[in-house]
Short mmCIF file of C-alpha atoms in Angstrom, two decimals:
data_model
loop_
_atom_site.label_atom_id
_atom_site.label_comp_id
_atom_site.label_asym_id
_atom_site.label_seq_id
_atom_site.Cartn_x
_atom_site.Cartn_y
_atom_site.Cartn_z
CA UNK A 44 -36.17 183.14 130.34
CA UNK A 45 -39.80 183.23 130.36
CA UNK A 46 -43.25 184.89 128.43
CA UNK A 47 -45.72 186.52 129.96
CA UNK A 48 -48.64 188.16 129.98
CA UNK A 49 -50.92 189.67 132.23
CA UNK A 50 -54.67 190.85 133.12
CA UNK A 51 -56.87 191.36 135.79
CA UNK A 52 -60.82 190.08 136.36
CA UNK A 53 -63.42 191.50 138.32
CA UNK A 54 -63.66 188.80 141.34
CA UNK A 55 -67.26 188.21 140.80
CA UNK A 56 -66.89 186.37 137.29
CA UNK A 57 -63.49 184.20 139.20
CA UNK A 58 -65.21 181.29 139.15
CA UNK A 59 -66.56 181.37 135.55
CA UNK A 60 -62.95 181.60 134.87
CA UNK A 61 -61.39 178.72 137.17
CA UNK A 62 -64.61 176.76 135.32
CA UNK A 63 -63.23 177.80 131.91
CA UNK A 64 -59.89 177.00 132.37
CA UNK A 65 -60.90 173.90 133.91
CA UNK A 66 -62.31 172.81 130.69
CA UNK A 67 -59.24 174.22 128.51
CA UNK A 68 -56.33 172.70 130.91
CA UNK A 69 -57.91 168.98 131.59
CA UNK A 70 -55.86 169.29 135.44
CA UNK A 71 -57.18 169.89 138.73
CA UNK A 72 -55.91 173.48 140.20
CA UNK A 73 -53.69 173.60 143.01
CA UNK A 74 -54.42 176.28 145.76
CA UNK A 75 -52.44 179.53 146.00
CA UNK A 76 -50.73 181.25 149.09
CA UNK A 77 -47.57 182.57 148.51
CA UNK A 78 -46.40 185.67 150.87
CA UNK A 79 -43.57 187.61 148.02
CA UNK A 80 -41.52 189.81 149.97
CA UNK A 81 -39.49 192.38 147.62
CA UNK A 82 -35.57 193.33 148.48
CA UNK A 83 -33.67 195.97 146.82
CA UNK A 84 -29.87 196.67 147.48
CA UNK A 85 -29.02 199.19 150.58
CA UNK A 86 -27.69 202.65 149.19
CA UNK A 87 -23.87 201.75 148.56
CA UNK A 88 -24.21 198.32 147.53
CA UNK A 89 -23.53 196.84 143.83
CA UNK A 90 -22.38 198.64 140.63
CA UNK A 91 -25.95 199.11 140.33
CA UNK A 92 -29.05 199.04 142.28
CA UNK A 93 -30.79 195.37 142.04
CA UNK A 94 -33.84 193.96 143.48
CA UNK A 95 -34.49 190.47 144.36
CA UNK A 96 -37.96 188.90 145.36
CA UNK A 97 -37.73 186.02 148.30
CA UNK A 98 -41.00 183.73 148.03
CA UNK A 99 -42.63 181.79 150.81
CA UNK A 100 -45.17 178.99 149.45
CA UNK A 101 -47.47 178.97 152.92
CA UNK A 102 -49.55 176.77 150.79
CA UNK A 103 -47.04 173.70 151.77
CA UNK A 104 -47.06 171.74 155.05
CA UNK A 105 -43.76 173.21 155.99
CA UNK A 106 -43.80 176.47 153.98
CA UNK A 107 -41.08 176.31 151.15
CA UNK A 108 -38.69 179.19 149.69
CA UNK A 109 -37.69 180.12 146.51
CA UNK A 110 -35.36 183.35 145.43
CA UNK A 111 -36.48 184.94 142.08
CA UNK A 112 -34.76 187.76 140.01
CA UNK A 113 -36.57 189.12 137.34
CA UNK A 114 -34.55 190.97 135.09
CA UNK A 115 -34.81 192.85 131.90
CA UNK A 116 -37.47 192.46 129.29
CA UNK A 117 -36.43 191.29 125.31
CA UNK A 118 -36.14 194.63 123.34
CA UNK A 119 -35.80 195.51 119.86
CA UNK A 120 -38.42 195.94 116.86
CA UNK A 121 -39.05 192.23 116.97
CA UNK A 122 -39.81 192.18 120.74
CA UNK A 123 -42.66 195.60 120.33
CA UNK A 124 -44.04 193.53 117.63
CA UNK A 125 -45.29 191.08 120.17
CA UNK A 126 -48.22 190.66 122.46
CA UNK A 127 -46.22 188.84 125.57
CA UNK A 128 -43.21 189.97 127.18
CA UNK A 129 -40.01 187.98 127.13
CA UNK A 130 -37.57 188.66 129.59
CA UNK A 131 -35.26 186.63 131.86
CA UNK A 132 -36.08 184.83 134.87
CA UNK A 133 -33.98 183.03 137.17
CA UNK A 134 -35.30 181.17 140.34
CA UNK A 135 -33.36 178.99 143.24
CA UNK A 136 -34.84 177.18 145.98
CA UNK A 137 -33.31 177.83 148.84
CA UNK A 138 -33.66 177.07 152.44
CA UNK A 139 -35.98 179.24 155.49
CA UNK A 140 -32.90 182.08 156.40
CA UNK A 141 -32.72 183.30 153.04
CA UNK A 142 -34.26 186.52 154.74
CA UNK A 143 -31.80 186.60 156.96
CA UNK A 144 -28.69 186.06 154.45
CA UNK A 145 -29.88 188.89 152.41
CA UNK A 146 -30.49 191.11 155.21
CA UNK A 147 -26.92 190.67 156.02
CA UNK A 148 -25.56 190.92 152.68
CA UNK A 149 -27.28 194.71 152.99
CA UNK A 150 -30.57 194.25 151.57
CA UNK A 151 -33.54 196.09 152.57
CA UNK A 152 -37.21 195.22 152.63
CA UNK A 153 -39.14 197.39 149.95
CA UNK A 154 -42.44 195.73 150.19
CA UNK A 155 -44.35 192.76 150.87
CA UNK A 156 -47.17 190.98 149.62
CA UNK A 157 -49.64 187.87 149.76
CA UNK A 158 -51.22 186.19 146.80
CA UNK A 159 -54.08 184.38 147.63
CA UNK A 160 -55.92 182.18 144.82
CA UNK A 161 -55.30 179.09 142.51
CA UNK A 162 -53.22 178.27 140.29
CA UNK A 163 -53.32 175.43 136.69
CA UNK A 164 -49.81 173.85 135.37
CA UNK A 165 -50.06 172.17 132.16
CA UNK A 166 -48.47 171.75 128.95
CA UNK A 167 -50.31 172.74 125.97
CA UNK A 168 -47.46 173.74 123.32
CA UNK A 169 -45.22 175.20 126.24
CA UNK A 170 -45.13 174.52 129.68
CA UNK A 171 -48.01 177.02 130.46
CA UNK A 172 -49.18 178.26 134.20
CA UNK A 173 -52.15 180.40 134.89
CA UNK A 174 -52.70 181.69 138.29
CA UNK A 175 -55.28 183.66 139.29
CA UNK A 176 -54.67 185.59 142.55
CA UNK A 177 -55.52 188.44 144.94
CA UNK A 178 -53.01 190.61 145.77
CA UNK A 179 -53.17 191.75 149.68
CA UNK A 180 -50.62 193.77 151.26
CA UNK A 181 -49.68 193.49 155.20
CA UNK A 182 -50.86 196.21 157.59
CA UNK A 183 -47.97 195.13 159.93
CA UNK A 184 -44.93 193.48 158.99
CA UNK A 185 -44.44 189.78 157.78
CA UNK A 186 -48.33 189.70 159.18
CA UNK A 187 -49.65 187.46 156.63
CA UNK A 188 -53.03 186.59 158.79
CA UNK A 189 -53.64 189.96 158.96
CA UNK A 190 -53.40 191.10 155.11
CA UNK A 191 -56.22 193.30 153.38
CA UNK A 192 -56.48 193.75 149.18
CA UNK A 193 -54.91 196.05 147.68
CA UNK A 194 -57.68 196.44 144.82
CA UNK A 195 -61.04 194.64 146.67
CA UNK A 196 -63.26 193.29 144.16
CA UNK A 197 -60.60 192.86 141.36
CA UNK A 198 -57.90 189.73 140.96
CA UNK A 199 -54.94 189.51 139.08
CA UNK A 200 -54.55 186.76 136.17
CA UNK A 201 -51.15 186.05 135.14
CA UNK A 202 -50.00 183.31 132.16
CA UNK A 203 -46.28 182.64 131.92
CA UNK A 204 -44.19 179.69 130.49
CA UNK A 205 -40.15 179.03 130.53
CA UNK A 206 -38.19 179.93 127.25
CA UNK A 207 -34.94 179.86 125.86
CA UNK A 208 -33.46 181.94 123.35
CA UNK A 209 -33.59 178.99 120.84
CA UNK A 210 -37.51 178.14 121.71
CA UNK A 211 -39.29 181.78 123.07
CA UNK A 212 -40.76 182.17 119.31
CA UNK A 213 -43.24 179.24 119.34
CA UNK A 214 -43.62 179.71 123.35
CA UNK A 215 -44.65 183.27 122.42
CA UNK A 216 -47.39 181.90 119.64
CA UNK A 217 -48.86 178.76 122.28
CA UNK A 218 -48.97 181.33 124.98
CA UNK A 219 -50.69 183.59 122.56
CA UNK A 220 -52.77 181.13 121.04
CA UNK A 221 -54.30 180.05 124.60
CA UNK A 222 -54.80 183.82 125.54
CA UNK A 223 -57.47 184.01 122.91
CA UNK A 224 -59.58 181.27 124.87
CA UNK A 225 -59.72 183.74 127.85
CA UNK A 226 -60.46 186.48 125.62
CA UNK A 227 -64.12 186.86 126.39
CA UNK A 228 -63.59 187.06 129.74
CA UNK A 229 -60.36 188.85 130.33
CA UNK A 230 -57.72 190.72 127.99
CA UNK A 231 -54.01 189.84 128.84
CA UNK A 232 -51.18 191.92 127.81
CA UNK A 233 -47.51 192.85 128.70
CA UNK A 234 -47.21 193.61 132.22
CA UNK A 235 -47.43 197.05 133.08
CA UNK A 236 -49.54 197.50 129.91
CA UNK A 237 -53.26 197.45 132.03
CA UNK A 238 -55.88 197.26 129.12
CA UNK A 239 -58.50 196.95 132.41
CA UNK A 240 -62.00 194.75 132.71
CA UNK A 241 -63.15 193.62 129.14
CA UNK A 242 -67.23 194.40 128.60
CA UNK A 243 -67.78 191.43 127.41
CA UNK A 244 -66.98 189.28 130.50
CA UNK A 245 -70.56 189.39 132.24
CA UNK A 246 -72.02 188.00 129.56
CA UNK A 247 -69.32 185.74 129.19
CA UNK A 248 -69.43 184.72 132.95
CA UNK A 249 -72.98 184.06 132.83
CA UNK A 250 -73.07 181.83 129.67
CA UNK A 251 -70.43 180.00 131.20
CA UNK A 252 -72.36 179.83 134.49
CA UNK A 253 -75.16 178.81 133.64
CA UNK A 254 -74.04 175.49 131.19
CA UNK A 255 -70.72 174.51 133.25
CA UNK A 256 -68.32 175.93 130.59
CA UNK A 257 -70.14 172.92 127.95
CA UNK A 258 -70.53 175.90 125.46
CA UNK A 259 -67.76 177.00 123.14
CA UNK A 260 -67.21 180.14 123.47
CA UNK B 202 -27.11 160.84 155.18
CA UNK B 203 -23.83 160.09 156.80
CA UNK B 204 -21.31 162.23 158.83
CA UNK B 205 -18.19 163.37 157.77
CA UNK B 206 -15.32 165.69 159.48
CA UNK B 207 -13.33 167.67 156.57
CA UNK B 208 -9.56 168.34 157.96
CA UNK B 209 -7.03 170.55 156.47
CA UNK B 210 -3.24 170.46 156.61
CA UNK B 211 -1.50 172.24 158.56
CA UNK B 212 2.08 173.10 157.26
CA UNK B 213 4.79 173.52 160.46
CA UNK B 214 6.17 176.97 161.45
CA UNK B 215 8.64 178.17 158.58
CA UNK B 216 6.97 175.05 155.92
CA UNK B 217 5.14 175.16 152.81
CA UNK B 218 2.29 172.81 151.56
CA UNK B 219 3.83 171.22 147.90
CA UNK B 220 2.86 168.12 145.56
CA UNK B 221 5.76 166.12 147.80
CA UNK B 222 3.32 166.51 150.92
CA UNK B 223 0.21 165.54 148.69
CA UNK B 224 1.62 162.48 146.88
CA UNK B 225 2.78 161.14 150.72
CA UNK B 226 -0.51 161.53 152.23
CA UNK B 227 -2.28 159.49 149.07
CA UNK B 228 0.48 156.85 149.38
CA UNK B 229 -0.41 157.18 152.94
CA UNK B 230 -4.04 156.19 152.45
CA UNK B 231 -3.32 153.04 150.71
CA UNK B 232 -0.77 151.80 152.87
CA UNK B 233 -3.42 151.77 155.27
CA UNK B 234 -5.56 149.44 152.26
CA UNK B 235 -7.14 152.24 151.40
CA UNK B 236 -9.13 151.35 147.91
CA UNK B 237 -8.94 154.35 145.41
CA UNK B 238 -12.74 155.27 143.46
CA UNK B 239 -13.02 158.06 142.02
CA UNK B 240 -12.60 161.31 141.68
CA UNK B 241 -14.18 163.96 143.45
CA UNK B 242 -14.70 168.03 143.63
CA UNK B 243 -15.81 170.82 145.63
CA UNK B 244 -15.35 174.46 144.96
CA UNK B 245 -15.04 177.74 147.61
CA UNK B 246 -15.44 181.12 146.53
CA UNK B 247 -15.24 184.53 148.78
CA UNK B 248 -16.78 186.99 147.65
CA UNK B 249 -16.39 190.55 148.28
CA UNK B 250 -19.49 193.41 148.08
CA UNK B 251 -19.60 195.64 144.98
CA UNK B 252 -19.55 199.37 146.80
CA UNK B 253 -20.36 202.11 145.08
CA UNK B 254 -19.28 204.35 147.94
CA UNK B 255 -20.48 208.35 148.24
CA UNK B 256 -18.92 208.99 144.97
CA UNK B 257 -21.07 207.17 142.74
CA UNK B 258 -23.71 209.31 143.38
CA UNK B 259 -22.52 212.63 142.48
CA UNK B 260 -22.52 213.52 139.15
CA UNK B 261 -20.00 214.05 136.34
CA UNK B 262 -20.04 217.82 136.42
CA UNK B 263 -19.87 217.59 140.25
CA UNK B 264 -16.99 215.87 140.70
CA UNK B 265 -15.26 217.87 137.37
CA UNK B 266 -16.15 220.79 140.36
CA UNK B 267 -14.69 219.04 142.88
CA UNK B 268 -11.64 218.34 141.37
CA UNK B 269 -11.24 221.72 140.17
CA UNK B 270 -11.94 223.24 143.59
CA UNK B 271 -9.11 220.85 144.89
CA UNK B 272 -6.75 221.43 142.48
CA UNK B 273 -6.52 225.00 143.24
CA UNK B 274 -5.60 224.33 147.23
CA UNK B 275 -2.31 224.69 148.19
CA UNK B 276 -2.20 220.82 149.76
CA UNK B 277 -5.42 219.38 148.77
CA UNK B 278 -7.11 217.72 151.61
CA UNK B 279 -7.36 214.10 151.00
CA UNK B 280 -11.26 213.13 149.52
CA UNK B 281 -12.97 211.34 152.74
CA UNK B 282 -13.12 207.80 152.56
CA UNK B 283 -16.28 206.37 153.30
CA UNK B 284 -16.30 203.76 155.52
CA UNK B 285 -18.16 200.95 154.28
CA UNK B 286 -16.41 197.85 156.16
CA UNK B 287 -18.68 197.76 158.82
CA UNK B 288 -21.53 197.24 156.39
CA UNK B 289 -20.88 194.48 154.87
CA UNK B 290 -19.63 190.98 155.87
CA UNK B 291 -16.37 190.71 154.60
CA UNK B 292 -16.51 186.69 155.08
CA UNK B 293 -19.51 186.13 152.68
CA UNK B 294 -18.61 182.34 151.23
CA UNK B 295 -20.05 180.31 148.91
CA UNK B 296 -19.37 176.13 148.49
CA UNK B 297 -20.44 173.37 146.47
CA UNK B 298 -19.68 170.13 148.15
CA UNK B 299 -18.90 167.19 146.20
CA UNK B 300 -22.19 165.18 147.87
CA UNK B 301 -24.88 168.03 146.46
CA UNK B 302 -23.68 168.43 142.90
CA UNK B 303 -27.16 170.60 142.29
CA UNK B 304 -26.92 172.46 145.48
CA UNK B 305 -24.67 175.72 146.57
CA UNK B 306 -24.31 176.94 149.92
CA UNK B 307 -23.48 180.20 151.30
CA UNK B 308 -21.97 181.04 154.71
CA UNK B 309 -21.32 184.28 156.47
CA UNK B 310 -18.97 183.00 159.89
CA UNK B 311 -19.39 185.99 161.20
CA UNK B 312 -22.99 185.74 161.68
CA UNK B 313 -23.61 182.08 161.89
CA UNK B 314 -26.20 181.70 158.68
CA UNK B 315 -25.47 179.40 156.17
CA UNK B 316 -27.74 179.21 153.35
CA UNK B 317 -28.78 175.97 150.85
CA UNK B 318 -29.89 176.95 147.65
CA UNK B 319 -30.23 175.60 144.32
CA UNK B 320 -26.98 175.87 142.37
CA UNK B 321 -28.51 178.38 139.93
CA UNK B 322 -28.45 181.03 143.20
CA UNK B 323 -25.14 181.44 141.53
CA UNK B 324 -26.49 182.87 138.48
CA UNK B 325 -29.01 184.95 140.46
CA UNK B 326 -25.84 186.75 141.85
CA UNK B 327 -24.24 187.28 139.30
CA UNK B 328 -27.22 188.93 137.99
CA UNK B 329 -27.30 191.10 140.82
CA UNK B 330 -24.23 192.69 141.03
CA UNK B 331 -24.03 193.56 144.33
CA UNK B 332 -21.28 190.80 145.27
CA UNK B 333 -18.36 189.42 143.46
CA UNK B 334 -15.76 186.86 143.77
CA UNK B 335 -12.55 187.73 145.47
CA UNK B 336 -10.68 184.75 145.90
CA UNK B 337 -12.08 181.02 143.88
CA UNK B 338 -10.54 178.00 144.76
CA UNK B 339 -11.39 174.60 143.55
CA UNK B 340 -10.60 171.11 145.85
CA UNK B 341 -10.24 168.25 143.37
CA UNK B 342 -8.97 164.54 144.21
CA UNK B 343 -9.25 161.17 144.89
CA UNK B 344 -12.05 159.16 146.92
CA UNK B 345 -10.85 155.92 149.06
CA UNK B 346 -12.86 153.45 150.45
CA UNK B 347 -11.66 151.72 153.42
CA UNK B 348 -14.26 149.36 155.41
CA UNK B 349 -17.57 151.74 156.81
CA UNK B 350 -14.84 154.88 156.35
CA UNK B 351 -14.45 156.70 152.85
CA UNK B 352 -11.71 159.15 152.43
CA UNK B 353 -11.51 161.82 150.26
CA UNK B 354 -7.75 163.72 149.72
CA UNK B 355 -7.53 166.60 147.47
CA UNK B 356 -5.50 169.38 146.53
CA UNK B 357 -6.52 173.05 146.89
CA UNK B 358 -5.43 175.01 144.20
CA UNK B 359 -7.11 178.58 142.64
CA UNK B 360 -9.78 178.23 139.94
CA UNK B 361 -7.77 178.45 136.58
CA UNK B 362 -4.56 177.78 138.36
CA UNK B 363 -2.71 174.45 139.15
CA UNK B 364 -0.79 176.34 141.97
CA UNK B 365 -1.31 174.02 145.11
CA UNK B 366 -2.21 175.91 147.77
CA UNK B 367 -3.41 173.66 150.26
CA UNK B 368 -4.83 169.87 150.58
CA UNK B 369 -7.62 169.21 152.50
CA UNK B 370 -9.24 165.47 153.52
CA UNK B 371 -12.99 164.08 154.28
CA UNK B 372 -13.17 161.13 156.29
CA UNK B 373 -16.62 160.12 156.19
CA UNK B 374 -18.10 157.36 158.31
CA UNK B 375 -20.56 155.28 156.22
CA UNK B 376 -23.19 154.06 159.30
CA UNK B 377 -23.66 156.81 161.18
CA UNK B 378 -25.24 160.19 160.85
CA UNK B 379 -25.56 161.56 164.48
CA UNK B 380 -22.43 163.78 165.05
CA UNK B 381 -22.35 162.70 168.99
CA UNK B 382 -22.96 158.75 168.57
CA UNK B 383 -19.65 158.83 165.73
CA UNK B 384 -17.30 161.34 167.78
CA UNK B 385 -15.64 158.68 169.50
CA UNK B 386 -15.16 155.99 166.50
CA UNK B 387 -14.28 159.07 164.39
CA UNK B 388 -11.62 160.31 167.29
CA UNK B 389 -10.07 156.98 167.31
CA UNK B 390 -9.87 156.54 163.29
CA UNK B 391 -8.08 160.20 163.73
CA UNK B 392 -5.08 159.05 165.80
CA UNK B 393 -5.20 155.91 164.05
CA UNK B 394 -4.67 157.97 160.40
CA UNK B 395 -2.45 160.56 162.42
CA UNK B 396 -0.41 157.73 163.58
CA UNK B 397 0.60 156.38 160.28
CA UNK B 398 1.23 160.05 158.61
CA UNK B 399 3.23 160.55 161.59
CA UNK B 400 5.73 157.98 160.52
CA UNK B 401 6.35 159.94 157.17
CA UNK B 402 7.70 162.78 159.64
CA UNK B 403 5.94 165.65 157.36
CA UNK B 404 6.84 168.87 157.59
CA UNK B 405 2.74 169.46 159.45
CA UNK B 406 -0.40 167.71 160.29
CA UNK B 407 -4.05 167.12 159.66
CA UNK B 408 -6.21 169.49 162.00
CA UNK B 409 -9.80 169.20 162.78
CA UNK B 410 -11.86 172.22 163.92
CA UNK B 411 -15.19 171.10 164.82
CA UNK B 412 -17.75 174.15 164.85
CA UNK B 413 -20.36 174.91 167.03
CA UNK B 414 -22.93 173.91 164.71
CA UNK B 415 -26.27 174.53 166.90
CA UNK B 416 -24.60 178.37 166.54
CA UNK B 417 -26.05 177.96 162.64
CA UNK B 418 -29.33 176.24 163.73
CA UNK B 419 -27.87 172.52 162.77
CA UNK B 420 -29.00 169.60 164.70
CA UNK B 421 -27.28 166.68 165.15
CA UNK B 422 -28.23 165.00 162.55
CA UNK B 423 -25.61 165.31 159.56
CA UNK B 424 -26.41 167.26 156.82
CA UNK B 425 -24.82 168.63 153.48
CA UNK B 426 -25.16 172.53 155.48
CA UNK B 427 -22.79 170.66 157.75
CA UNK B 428 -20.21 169.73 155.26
CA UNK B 429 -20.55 173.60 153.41
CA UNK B 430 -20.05 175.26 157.31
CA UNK B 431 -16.61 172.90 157.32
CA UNK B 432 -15.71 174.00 154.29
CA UNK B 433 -16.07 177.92 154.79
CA UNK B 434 -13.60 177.01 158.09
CA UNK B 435 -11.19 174.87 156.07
CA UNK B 436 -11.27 177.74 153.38
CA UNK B 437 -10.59 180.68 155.83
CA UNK B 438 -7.87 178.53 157.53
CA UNK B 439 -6.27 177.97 154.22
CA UNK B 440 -6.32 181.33 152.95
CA UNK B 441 -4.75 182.49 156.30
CA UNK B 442 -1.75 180.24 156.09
CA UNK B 443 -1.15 181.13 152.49
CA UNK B 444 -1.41 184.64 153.70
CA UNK B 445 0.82 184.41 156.98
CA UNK B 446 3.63 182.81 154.75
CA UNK B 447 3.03 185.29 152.06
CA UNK B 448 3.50 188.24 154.65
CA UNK B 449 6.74 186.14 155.83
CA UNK B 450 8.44 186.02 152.40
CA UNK B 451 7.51 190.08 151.99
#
């Protein structure tokens, strides 16, 4: 399992952020490239249809895979009452065919992406990661080198952390809790819940600018 | 990490595998000072796909219709069956070797890919749905130590089930981990081993089938994909004796 929650930032006030979260997170951020390339089962396959994302991590010396399947969210009156999604997550690292086994199991390509940004890991009540990324789509297959934005000018900011069912209730409150430190610059909320650009973030942005993110916000 | 050849027996024409065969070929190993260790396990699963065929997607009502429309035929004419075969690999395998307790491979022989993953890929398949297990077996036995060699015997028997329905061996050669430098020591270990089973005058033998591993994009160099790619071999050579003498009996 895992929370999350998610937002997106004008690209311009980026850096104000990484400085901010800097500050909060005490670690150095790693560098993000990861090209996500989303599978969904061919017409007659499975009792239902399922989708499976294959991840390449071109940020390594010898790029590195991982298989993720995302599946449904937590529901019920408890879950709506929340501010970050819950939902299971399972991921496997697996070796550099892992296009090719799925292709022959009868998977199809739906779409493909490339994240391009940073990312922090630490632990601050869960096991929290922020990653701040632009998302880029491919103009010709696999053709990572050649990738454009799909929303110039705007980046997407993402905060999840792994759960169980015995632990998601205080993972839910530290990933909350550290959402309201980004508040003035970004608003984060269930995915596929887009709350947009908050108006506070230029000012926001600036102050933080301007003092190296010495001033509580 | 070093290289090992994984052998199955091979029951004669008209012969079964049973416990008899297994208990020999342990008593075998230490007669030959084999040391016994401990115990070891590897699991084999084939999986079959989850079709949903052209029926899934009509609806309730419509096939209500069709049967109705069918019904009122003389002979109905038989529904067409879609052919999905051809679609799917119908030798999709997956193995945990006893070497990678974390890891899980999966092999499709048919196309030459074999896979290393995580062992929670598992779980990842079972959430998708799209594949499930036809037959399970599990391989679980004793591990011998004899000089640079270590030998593994163990029985092959279905998950849940203490049916025996096979045995298979590793004989694993401590030093060494290119597959060409060890093929001759390994060879003469072989008729060495063979030799001494041979005096038990079994109903069968231990057979090695050595695959053409650069056809799966293996080097030399011995890995744990190497082991799984043996495995899916042993497991498909298994399942076809159990089959042929199954067919016999029938």
């Amino acid at each position: 399992m895992e929370c999350v929650v998610q937002g997106i930032i004008e690209t311009q006030h980026v850096e104000a952020l990484e400085i901010l979260l800097q500050g909060l997170c005490g670690v150095l951020k790693e560098r993000l490239r990861i090209h996500e390339i989303c599978l969904k089962s061919g017409p007659n396959l499975g009792v239902v249809a399922s989708e499976v994302r294959l991840l390449c991590d071109l940020e390594q010396p010898e790029p590195t895979w991982t298989v993720r399947h995302i599946g449904g969210a937590m529901r019920g009156a408890g879950a709506e009452q929340i501010s970050v999604l819950v939902r299971t997550m399972v991921e496997s690292k697996v070796s550099k065919n892992v296009l090719r086994l799925f292709y022959a199991l009868g998977y199809k390509l739906d779409h493909e992406l490339l994240r391009v940004g940073f990312a922090f890991h630490f632990q601050r009540g869960a096991q929290i990661t922020v990653t701040v990324s632009s998302v880029n789509k491919m103009l010709k297959l696999h053709a990572t080198d050649e990738a454009v934005p799909v929303t110039p000018g705007i980046q997407m900011v993402e905060v999840t952390a792994p759960a169980s069912a015995e632990n998601y209730t205080e993972v839910v409150s530290a990933v909350s809790s550290f959402c309201e430190y980004l508040a003035p610059l970004l608003h984060l909320s269930k995915p596929g819940i887009s709350t947009g650009v908050v108006p506070t973030a230029a000012a926001a942005a600036a102050s933080l600018m301007s003092d190296g993110g010495g001033t509580t916000l | 990490m070093p290289l090992k050849w994984v052998l199955h027996w091979q029951p004669n024409a008209g012969s079964t595998v049973n416990s008899q065969i297994l208990s020999e070929v342990s008593q075998c190993v230490e007669s030959i000072n084999g040391l016994k260790q401990g115990r070891w396990k590897a699991t084999l699963t084939l999986y079959k796909p989850h079709t949903r065929g052209i029926y899934a997607s009509f609806s309730f009502h419509f096939i209500i219709f069709l049967i109705v429309k069918l019904h009122n035929y003389p002979t109905p004419p038989p529904l067409p069956e879609p052919s999905l075969a051809a679609e799917f690999p119908r030798d999709f395998q997956g193995v945990s070797v006893p070497e990678q307790p974390n890891k899980y491979y999966f092999i499709i022989r048919g196309q030459r890919i074999v896979l290393e993953a995580d062992s929670s890929i598992q779980t990842i398949m079972e959430k998708l749905q799209s594949y499930k297990t036809r037959i399970a077996l599990n391989i679980d036995g004793f591990q011998y130590q004899l000089g640079d060699f270590q030998l593994r015997v163990g029985k092959v028997s279905p998950t849940h089930s203490e049916n025996l329905r096979g045995i298979v061996m590793e004989v694993e050669y401590l030093p060494i981990s290119s597959m060409e430098k060890a093929r001759q020591i390994m060879g003469e270990f072989l008729e060495i081993w063979q030799e001494a089973v041979s005096k038990r005058s079994l109903p069968g033998q231990f057979m090695h089938i050595e695959p053409n591993f650069a056809e799966y994009g293996l080097a030399d160099h011995y890995t744990s994909q190497h082991t799984a790619v043996q495995y899916a071999i042993v497991m498909a050579q298994v399942i076809a004796t159990v089959q042929a003498v199954q067919s016999v009996r029938n």
